[in-house]
Short mmCIF file of C-alpha atoms in Angstrom, two decimals:
data_model
loop_
_atom_site.label_atom_id
_atom_site.label_comp_id
_atom_site.label_asym_id
_atom_site.label_seq_id
_atom_site.Cartn_x
_atom_site.Cartn_y
_atom_site.Cartn_z
CA MET A 280 117.30 -134.92 6.90
CA ASN A 281 119.68 -134.20 4.55
CA SER A 282 121.00 -136.10 1.35
CA PHE A 283 124.44 -137.68 3.08
CA GLU A 284 126.39 -141.00 2.56
CA GLY A 285 125.40 -142.40 -0.43
CA ASP A 286 124.56 -142.05 -4.12
CA THR A 287 121.12 -142.07 -5.71
CA ALA A 288 121.83 -144.51 -8.41
CA GLU A 289 122.38 -147.93 -7.50
CA GLN A 290 126.08 -148.95 -7.69
CA GLY A 291 127.71 -152.29 -8.70
CA ALA A 292 124.89 -153.16 -10.83
CA GLY A 293 127.02 -154.65 -13.88
CA PRO A 294 126.47 -158.43 -14.72
CA GLU A 295 129.90 -159.47 -12.89
CA ARG A 296 128.26 -158.70 -9.58
CA GLU A 297 129.08 -161.76 -7.21
CA ARG A 298 127.29 -163.06 -3.83
CA PHE A 299 127.67 -161.45 -0.79
CA LEU A 300 127.95 -164.34 1.35
CA GLN A 301 130.74 -166.65 0.39
CA PRO A 302 129.94 -170.41 -0.23
CA VAL A 303 130.30 -172.63 3.22
CA ALA A 304 130.63 -176.60 4.05
CA ASP A 305 127.34 -178.24 4.60
CA GLY A 306 125.53 -177.71 7.85
CA GLN A 307 127.62 -174.60 8.40
CA ARG A 308 125.83 -171.62 9.81
CA VAL A 309 126.40 -168.03 8.66
CA THR A 310 125.53 -165.37 10.57
CA VAL A 311 124.79 -161.79 9.30
CA MET A 312 124.23 -158.38 11.14
CA LEU A 313 121.66 -156.38 9.64
CA ALA A 314 121.88 -152.80 11.52
CA ALA A 315 119.74 -149.75 10.95
CA PHE A 316 119.02 -146.48 13.11
CA GLU A 317 116.23 -144.11 13.61
CA GLY A 318 117.24 -140.29 12.94
CA TRP A 319 119.50 -138.90 10.64
CA ASN A 320 120.35 -141.87 8.70
CA ASP A 321 116.68 -142.81 8.15
CA ALA A 322 114.66 -140.86 5.70
CA GLY A 323 110.62 -141.56 5.57
CA GLU A 324 111.71 -144.28 8.39
CA ALA A 325 112.29 -146.42 5.55
CA ALA A 326 115.62 -147.91 6.82
CA SER A 327 114.40 -148.87 10.18
CA ASP A 328 111.03 -149.68 9.25
CA SER A 329 112.65 -152.32 6.72
CA LEU A 330 114.38 -154.03 9.48
CA ARG A 331 111.12 -154.15 11.79
CA TYR A 332 109.61 -155.66 8.96
CA LEU A 333 111.92 -158.67 8.85
CA ASN A 334 112.33 -158.89 12.04
CA LYS A 335 108.52 -159.43 12.68
CA LEU A 336 108.67 -161.72 9.59
CA TRP A 337 111.15 -164.09 10.98
CA GLY A 338 110.47 -163.69 14.48
CA GLY A 339 113.00 -162.52 15.82
CA LYS A 340 113.86 -162.87 19.79
CA LYS A 341 115.67 -160.38 21.68
CA VAL A 342 119.29 -161.34 22.72
CA ALA A 343 120.67 -157.89 24.30
CA SER A 344 120.28 -154.59 24.49
CA ILE A 345 122.32 -151.28 25.08
CA ASP A 346 121.99 -149.20 28.39
CA ALA A 347 120.21 -146.09 26.98
CA ASP A 348 121.28 -143.90 30.00
CA GLU A 349 124.81 -143.94 28.66
CA TYR A 350 124.43 -142.62 24.97
CA TYR A 351 121.23 -140.81 24.86
CA ASP A 352 120.00 -137.04 25.70
CA PHE A 353 116.26 -137.48 26.79
CA GLN A 354 115.69 -133.92 25.82
CA PHE A 355 116.33 -134.51 22.20
CA THR A 356 115.24 -138.02 22.05
CA ARG A 357 112.62 -138.42 24.33
CA PRO A 358 110.83 -141.22 26.23
CA THR A 359 107.39 -142.00 25.06
CA VAL A 360 104.53 -143.17 27.24
CA ARG A 361 102.58 -146.20 25.85
CA ARG A 362 99.56 -148.02 27.11
CA ASN A 363 100.68 -151.90 27.68
CA ALA A 364 97.92 -154.99 26.84
CA ALA A 365 96.10 -154.34 30.50
CA GLY A 366 95.84 -150.44 29.68
CA GLU A 367 98.89 -149.65 32.06
CA ARG A 368 100.82 -146.73 31.21
CA LYS A 369 104.67 -147.66 30.62
CA ILE A 370 107.20 -145.43 29.55
CA LYS A 371 109.11 -146.47 26.66
CA TRP A 372 112.75 -145.48 26.70
CA PRO A 373 114.98 -144.84 23.36
CA SER A 374 117.44 -147.85 23.22
CA THR A 375 119.27 -150.01 20.87
CA ARG A 376 117.62 -153.36 20.60
CA ILE A 377 119.56 -156.52 19.27
CA TYR A 378 117.37 -159.53 17.88
CA LYS A 379 118.56 -162.84 16.80
CA ALA A 380 116.41 -164.93 13.95
CA SER A 381 117.09 -167.61 11.46
CA ALA A 382 116.38 -167.15 7.93
CA PRO A 383 113.80 -169.96 7.03
CA ASN A 384 115.09 -172.74 4.87
CA SER A 385 118.65 -171.87 4.74
CA ASN A 386 122.00 -171.46 6.74
CA VAL A 387 121.84 -167.76 7.44
CA ASP A 388 121.30 -166.55 11.16
CA VAL A 389 120.43 -162.75 11.13
CA ILE A 390 121.37 -160.50 14.34
CA PHE A 391 119.11 -157.24 14.12
CA VAL A 392 120.52 -154.53 15.18
CA GLN A 393 117.68 -151.92 15.83
CA GLY A 394 117.45 -148.38 17.76
CA THR A 395 117.87 -144.46 17.56
CA GLU A 396 120.98 -142.58 16.72
CA PRO A 397 122.87 -141.95 19.89
CA SER A 398 123.70 -138.34 21.41
CA TYR A 399 126.84 -138.96 23.16
CA LYS A 400 130.00 -141.44 22.96
CA TRP A 401 129.34 -142.65 19.32
CA ARG A 402 133.30 -144.29 19.75
CA ALA A 403 132.11 -145.97 23.08
CA TYR A 404 128.57 -147.50 21.60
CA THR A 405 129.99 -148.76 18.44
CA ALA A 406 132.74 -150.55 20.48
CA GLU A 407 130.17 -151.94 22.67
CA LEU A 408 128.37 -153.34 19.52
CA LEU A 409 131.01 -155.11 18.42
CA VAL A 410 131.50 -156.72 21.57
CA HIS A 411 128.11 -158.19 20.99
CA ALA A 412 128.79 -158.80 17.50
CA GLU A 413 131.98 -160.93 18.54
CA ALA A 414 129.83 -162.53 20.97
CA LEU A 415 127.26 -163.42 18.74
CA ASN A 416 129.90 -164.62 16.13
CA ILE A 417 129.06 -162.19 13.43
CA ASP A 418 130.56 -163.02 10.15
CA TYR A 419 129.13 -160.01 8.23
CA VAL A 420 127.73 -156.61 8.64
CA VAL A 421 125.22 -155.07 6.42
CA LEU A 422 124.56 -151.39 7.24
CA VAL A 423 120.79 -149.73 6.14
CA GLY A 424 120.02 -146.28 5.82
CA ALA A 425 117.88 -143.86 3.86
CA LEU A 426 118.46 -140.44 2.67
CA LEU A 427 116.54 -137.67 0.73
CA ALA A 428 117.02 -137.31 -3.19
CA ASP A 429 115.66 -135.63 -6.20
CA VAL A 430 114.14 -138.99 -7.22
CA PRO A 431 110.68 -139.14 -8.23
CA HIS A 432 108.06 -141.47 -6.63
CA SER A 433 106.70 -142.69 -9.44
CA ARG A 434 109.91 -144.75 -10.50
CA PRO A 435 111.53 -147.65 -8.89
CA ILE A 436 113.48 -146.19 -5.45
CA PRO A 437 116.96 -146.49 -6.16
CA VAL A 438 119.18 -148.14 -3.47
CA SER A 439 122.83 -147.87 -3.80
CA THR A 440 125.12 -150.67 -2.16
CA SER A 441 128.94 -149.84 -1.59
CA SER A 442 131.59 -150.80 0.45
CA ASP A 443 135.15 -149.77 1.65
CA ASP A 444 136.29 -153.43 1.99
CA ALA A 445 138.33 -153.83 -0.85
CA PRO A 446 138.47 -157.78 -1.36
CA LEU A 447 134.61 -157.82 -0.77
CA ARG A 448 134.02 -154.67 -3.01
CA GLU A 449 136.30 -156.36 -6.08
CA ARG A 450 134.53 -159.60 -5.41
CA MET A 451 130.91 -157.98 -5.85
CA ASN A 452 131.86 -155.51 -8.10
CA LEU A 453 130.75 -152.74 -6.01
CA GLU A 454 132.28 -149.18 -5.90
CA ALA A 455 133.37 -147.17 -2.59
CA SER A 456 131.31 -144.74 -1.46
CA GLN A 457 132.61 -141.07 -2.59
CA TYR A 458 130.27 -139.15 -0.46
CA GLU A 459 132.59 -136.62 1.73
CA GLY A 460 130.86 -134.68 5.02
CA PRO A 461 129.46 -135.00 7.89
CA VAL A 462 128.44 -138.64 8.85
CA GLY A 463 125.72 -140.64 11.08
CA ILE A 464 126.16 -143.63 13.27
CA VAL A 465 125.80 -145.78 9.92
CA GLY A 466 129.10 -144.28 8.65
CA VAL A 467 130.69 -144.48 11.89
CA LEU A 468 129.95 -148.10 12.43
CA SER A 469 130.94 -149.33 8.89
CA GLU A 470 134.07 -148.05 9.79
CA VAL A 471 134.62 -149.40 13.16
CA ALA A 472 133.46 -152.75 12.02
CA LEU A 473 135.70 -152.50 9.02
CA LEU A 474 138.75 -151.95 11.47
CA ALA A 475 137.44 -155.02 13.45
CA GLY A 476 138.13 -157.23 9.90
CA LEU A 477 134.35 -157.69 9.48
CA PRO A 478 133.31 -157.59 5.95
CA THR A 479 130.88 -154.82 5.37
CA VAL A 480 128.62 -153.06 2.98
CA SER A 481 126.36 -150.23 3.14
CA LEU A 482 122.71 -150.16 1.43
CA TRP A 483 121.04 -146.75 1.30
CA ALA A 484 117.79 -146.13 -0.16
CA ALA A 485 116.71 -142.63 -2.12
CA VAL A 486 113.53 -141.04 -0.72
CA PRO A 487 111.95 -138.70 -2.80
CA HIS A 488 112.41 -135.70 -0.73
CA TYR A 489 108.97 -134.25 -1.31
CA VAL A 490 107.15 -136.92 0.30
CA ALA A 491 110.02 -137.35 3.43
CA GLN A 492 107.25 -138.17 5.81
CA ALA A 493 107.07 -141.75 7.24
CA PRO A 494 106.31 -144.30 6.34
CA SER A 495 107.99 -144.62 3.15
CA PRO A 496 106.85 -148.14 2.30
CA LYS A 497 108.07 -147.91 -1.44
CA ALA A 498 111.68 -147.41 -0.34
CA GLN A 499 111.33 -149.96 2.46
CA LEU A 500 110.40 -152.39 0.02
CA ALA A 501 113.51 -151.67 -1.92
CA LEU A 502 115.83 -151.93 0.86
CA LEU A 503 114.33 -155.50 1.71
CA HIS A 504 114.58 -156.75 -2.33
CA ARG A 505 118.29 -155.78 -1.94
CA ILE A 506 118.62 -157.49 1.17
CA GLU A 507 117.00 -160.46 -0.15
CA GLU A 508 119.66 -160.51 -3.04
CA LEU A 509 122.40 -160.32 -0.47
CA LEU A 510 121.44 -163.25 1.70
CA GLN A 511 119.98 -165.25 -1.17
CA VAL A 512 116.58 -165.64 0.99
CA PRO A 513 113.36 -165.29 -0.82
CA LEU A 514 111.21 -162.68 0.96
CA ASP A 515 107.34 -162.68 1.50
CA THR A 516 106.79 -159.02 0.79
CA HIS A 517 103.09 -159.10 -0.77
CA GLU A 518 101.61 -157.20 1.83
CA LEU A 519 104.07 -154.63 1.85
CA ALA A 520 104.38 -154.33 -2.03
CA GLU A 521 100.48 -153.75 -1.82
CA GLU A 522 101.05 -150.78 0.98
CA ALA A 523 103.73 -149.56 -1.70
CA ASP A 524 101.11 -149.24 -4.54
CA ALA A 525 98.47 -147.47 -2.19
CA TRP A 526 101.27 -145.16 -1.36
CA GLU A 527 102.36 -144.29 -4.95
CA ARG A 528 98.54 -144.06 -5.76
CA GLY A 529 98.14 -141.57 -2.72
CA VAL A 530 101.14 -139.73 -3.78
CA ASP A 531 99.83 -139.58 -7.59
CA GLU A 532 96.64 -138.06 -6.25
CA LEU A 533 98.30 -135.44 -4.09
CA ALA A 534 100.24 -134.08 -6.82
CA THR A 535 97.65 -133.57 -9.32
CA GLU A 536 96.06 -131.42 -7.02
CA ASP A 537 99.21 -129.11 -7.15
CA PRO A 538 100.40 -127.78 -10.76
CA GLU A 539 103.85 -126.76 -9.56
CA ILE A 540 104.40 -130.35 -7.85
CA ALA A 541 103.21 -132.42 -10.61
CA ALA A 542 105.03 -130.31 -12.87
CA TYR A 543 108.21 -130.73 -10.85
CA VAL A 544 107.54 -134.82 -10.37
CA ARG A 545 107.31 -134.64 -14.49
CA GLN A 546 110.63 -133.27 -14.50
CA LEU A 547 111.83 -135.66 -12.32
CA GLU A 548 110.58 -138.45 -14.26
CA GLU A 549 112.04 -137.20 -17.85
CA ALA A 550 115.56 -137.05 -15.86
CA LYS A 551 115.51 -140.19 -14.68
CA ASP A 552 114.12 -141.78 -17.57
CA THR A 553 116.99 -139.88 -20.07
CA ALA A 554 119.70 -140.36 -17.65
CA ASP A 555 119.57 -144.41 -17.15
CA LEU A 556 116.57 -147.22 -17.12
CA PRO A 557 117.91 -149.85 -14.39
CA GLU A 558 114.26 -151.16 -14.49
CA ALA A 559 115.00 -151.96 -18.24
CA SER A 560 118.34 -153.58 -18.19
CA GLY A 561 118.94 -157.21 -18.82
CA GLU A 562 120.26 -157.71 -15.06
CA PHE A 563 117.15 -156.15 -13.44
CA ILE A 564 114.62 -158.36 -15.43
CA ALA A 565 116.79 -161.27 -14.86
CA ARG A 566 116.83 -160.82 -11.07
CA GLU A 567 113.25 -159.94 -11.16
CA PHE A 568 112.93 -163.49 -12.81
CA GLU A 569 115.07 -165.15 -10.38
CA ARG A 570 113.34 -163.58 -7.63
CA TYR A 571 109.78 -164.88 -9.32
CA LEU A 572 110.87 -168.27 -9.66
CA LYS A 573 112.71 -168.86 -6.07
CA ARG A 574 108.81 -167.18 -4.74
CA ARG A 575 107.21 -170.32 -6.96
CA GLY A 576 109.40 -172.82 -5.36
CA GLN A 577 108.30 -171.62 -1.89
CA ASP A 578 104.99 -171.83 -3.14
CA ARG A 579 104.72 -175.37 -4.03
CA PRO A 580 103.64 -177.88 -1.48
#
């Protein structure tokens, strides 16, 4: 996994940032597609794990899938054998699954696209996804990825937010991605969705490259917080926050056992602290306080 298709500093973090979803009439629903793919776009499996967490949290129901035989090389992306609840062995084939859920206490419906990056026919694959998007009346698309980067595990995980949709970018005070080079299926789907007239944003979490193995709960949590802001729907991430804290403590312990790694982490921390401190900015504090108030409101009887 290489660093690609995103910047490691959060984009569009100015005070003028507007909401992602436009206000709608009372009773009208808004449907947002959230898509993540295992593989090249998914360092530490943070992107796919974040959508799995949210899909489970909201009780998503499977509404469609894409035939694996058309798009996967099974010698590269191999099927796996699992045992079901009855103890029977079943082969699980790589595939793309589409789920639908409704965000609680909101007018937002979410379509989750979860799968493995395909091996073949990317243009046909993304075209088939857009057929499903049209059938499910998608209004917005959020593409979620994770990349390896020179960031310290002990600081907030940066999440970049970018869009190549000029009106959306202007409204949200975002920047277009400046990346040039090889792309994954997330980049291809972003272009195809925009060509189809769907307002699209991309989220990329920066995973510390020296702890690249899955899971990466701190990066997962950072992505969920950004999705929470985009959808304006409070999320219950208490359990995941505890996992992220435990993960950070575990990496701290490993780092102290290796003087070279410990010195490298200190170097990354110093570079991050001197470059910028988004966690100390007024907007960050305002967002955290707003999230806190929303959660308090949810907890009240």
